[in-house]
Amino acid sequence: MATYTHGHHESVLRSHRWRTAENSAAYLLPSLKSGDTVLDVGCGPGTITADLATLVTPGRVTALEITDEALGLARTEIERRGLTTVSFAVGDIHALDFPDDAFDVVHAHQVLQHVGDPVAALREMGRVTRPGGIVAARDSDYAAFTWFPRLPELDEWLDLYERVARGNGGEPDAGRRLLSWAHAAGFSEVTASSSTWCFANPEDRAWWGGMWADRVQQSDMARQALASGMATRSDLERISDAWLRWAADDDGWLSILHGELICRP
Ligand SMILES: C[S@@+](CC[C@H](N)C(=O)[O-])C[C@H]1O[C@@H](n2cnc3c(N)ncnc32)[C@H](O)[C@@H]1O
């Protein structure tokens, strides 16, 4: 099994908790209906899950995570929002503990890039989706991250992240591969699309740059980079400093390309 590269350090959660259905699942929203049952695989801290639950209510949503500890983050968010239509399950995307055809919609946001066998994962998502339902996935594509100014340390960051993620069994350039994975999983009715996030004003830059300045020094990725010898503490400090300089630059701009999939089993 692949190791989840980011872990759940506060600096990682700062990024994931910013996510909403609107900024991270807009491609799916026109297909959702009140009353739909939804499985959100790899739900993380559950902000998208909570939005999906609100959108399909009274339909039930199941939030699934690989460990009970990670699932606890989503539980907290769902309780905070007072939602009563969400159930929780611990499980692995490669072997979901649900019967065939159990859900109308099975969704995974930024999960397939982290798993050992994304084709088997998509096939399994399809198995638990009813015929005519929807398998939806969205993943970023790290090699397609684009930024200005072109600080050399940020190229180092990308190279380091990709090496750590691949060392963990993941595929960080997942966005461009989603369609090929859906075909390999046997889906014939597939709509592929793309969308971006863009951080280009002082608040967004401070948030994104500050978050990566911390992540590159404190998250699981940092620990793995140090333990594997892929980076030294001073490399990580240099990269962290570059993220802060990028964030402080009035000309700083960054865009993140994502691949998206809607498959109908
Ligand atoms: C980048 S986070 C995305 C979280 C959430 N979907 C979001 O976008 O905010 C990926 C999540 O997938 C979970 N994950 C990793 N491998 C998994 C697996 N094999 N089965 C289920 N979940 C997994 C991780 O624990 C992590 O919380």
mmCIF file of C-alpha atoms in Angstrom, residues 12 18 31 45 53 81 86 101 105 116-117 141 171 178 184 186 198 214 217 219 228 237 246:
data_model
loop_
_atom_site.group_PDB
_atom_site.id
_atom_site.type_symbol
_atom_site.label_atom_id
_atom_site.label_comp_id
_atom_site.label_asym_id
_atom_site.label_seq_id
_atom_site.Cartn_x
_atom_site.Cartn_y
_atom_site.Cartn_z
ATOM 1 C CA VAL A 12 -1.551 20.378 5.736
ATOM 2 C CA TRP A 18 -9.980 25.878 2.783
ATOM 3 C CA SER A 31 -25.032 16.401 -11.593
ATOM 4 C CA PRO A 45 -11.020 17.051 7.236
ATOM 5 C CA ALA A 53 -24.157 16.618 2.439
ATOM 6 C CA ARG A 81 -21.882 22.179 11.161
ATOM 7 C CA VAL A 86 -23.475 11.918 7.393
ATOM 8 C CA ASP A 101 -24.369 -0.563 -6.497
ATOM 9 C CA VAL A 105 -22.334 9.139 -6.371
ATOM 10 C CA GLY A 116 -0.794 2.551 -4.898
ATOM 11 C CA ASP A 117 -3.150 1.439 -7.675
ATOM 12 C CA ASP A 141 -1.005 17.743 -11.551
ATOM 13 C CA GLU A 171 1.758 9.704 -8.791
ATOM 14 C CA LEU A 178 -7.085 10.498 -14.833
ATOM 15 C CA ALA A 184 -7.923 1.227 -17.905
ATOM 16 C CA GLY A 186 -13.052 -0.219 -17.838
ATOM 17 C CA CYS A 198 -5.178 30.563 -8.634
ATOM 18 C CA ASP A 214 5.484 25.449 7.181
ATOM 19 C CA GLN A 217 9.599 21.970 7.260
ATOM 20 C CA SER A 219 4.698 17.941 7.644
ATOM 21 C CA SER A 228 15.358 9.285 2.985
ATOM 22 C CA GLU A 237 14.807 25.980 5.254
ATOM 23 C CA TRP A 246 7.089 34.424 -3.216
#
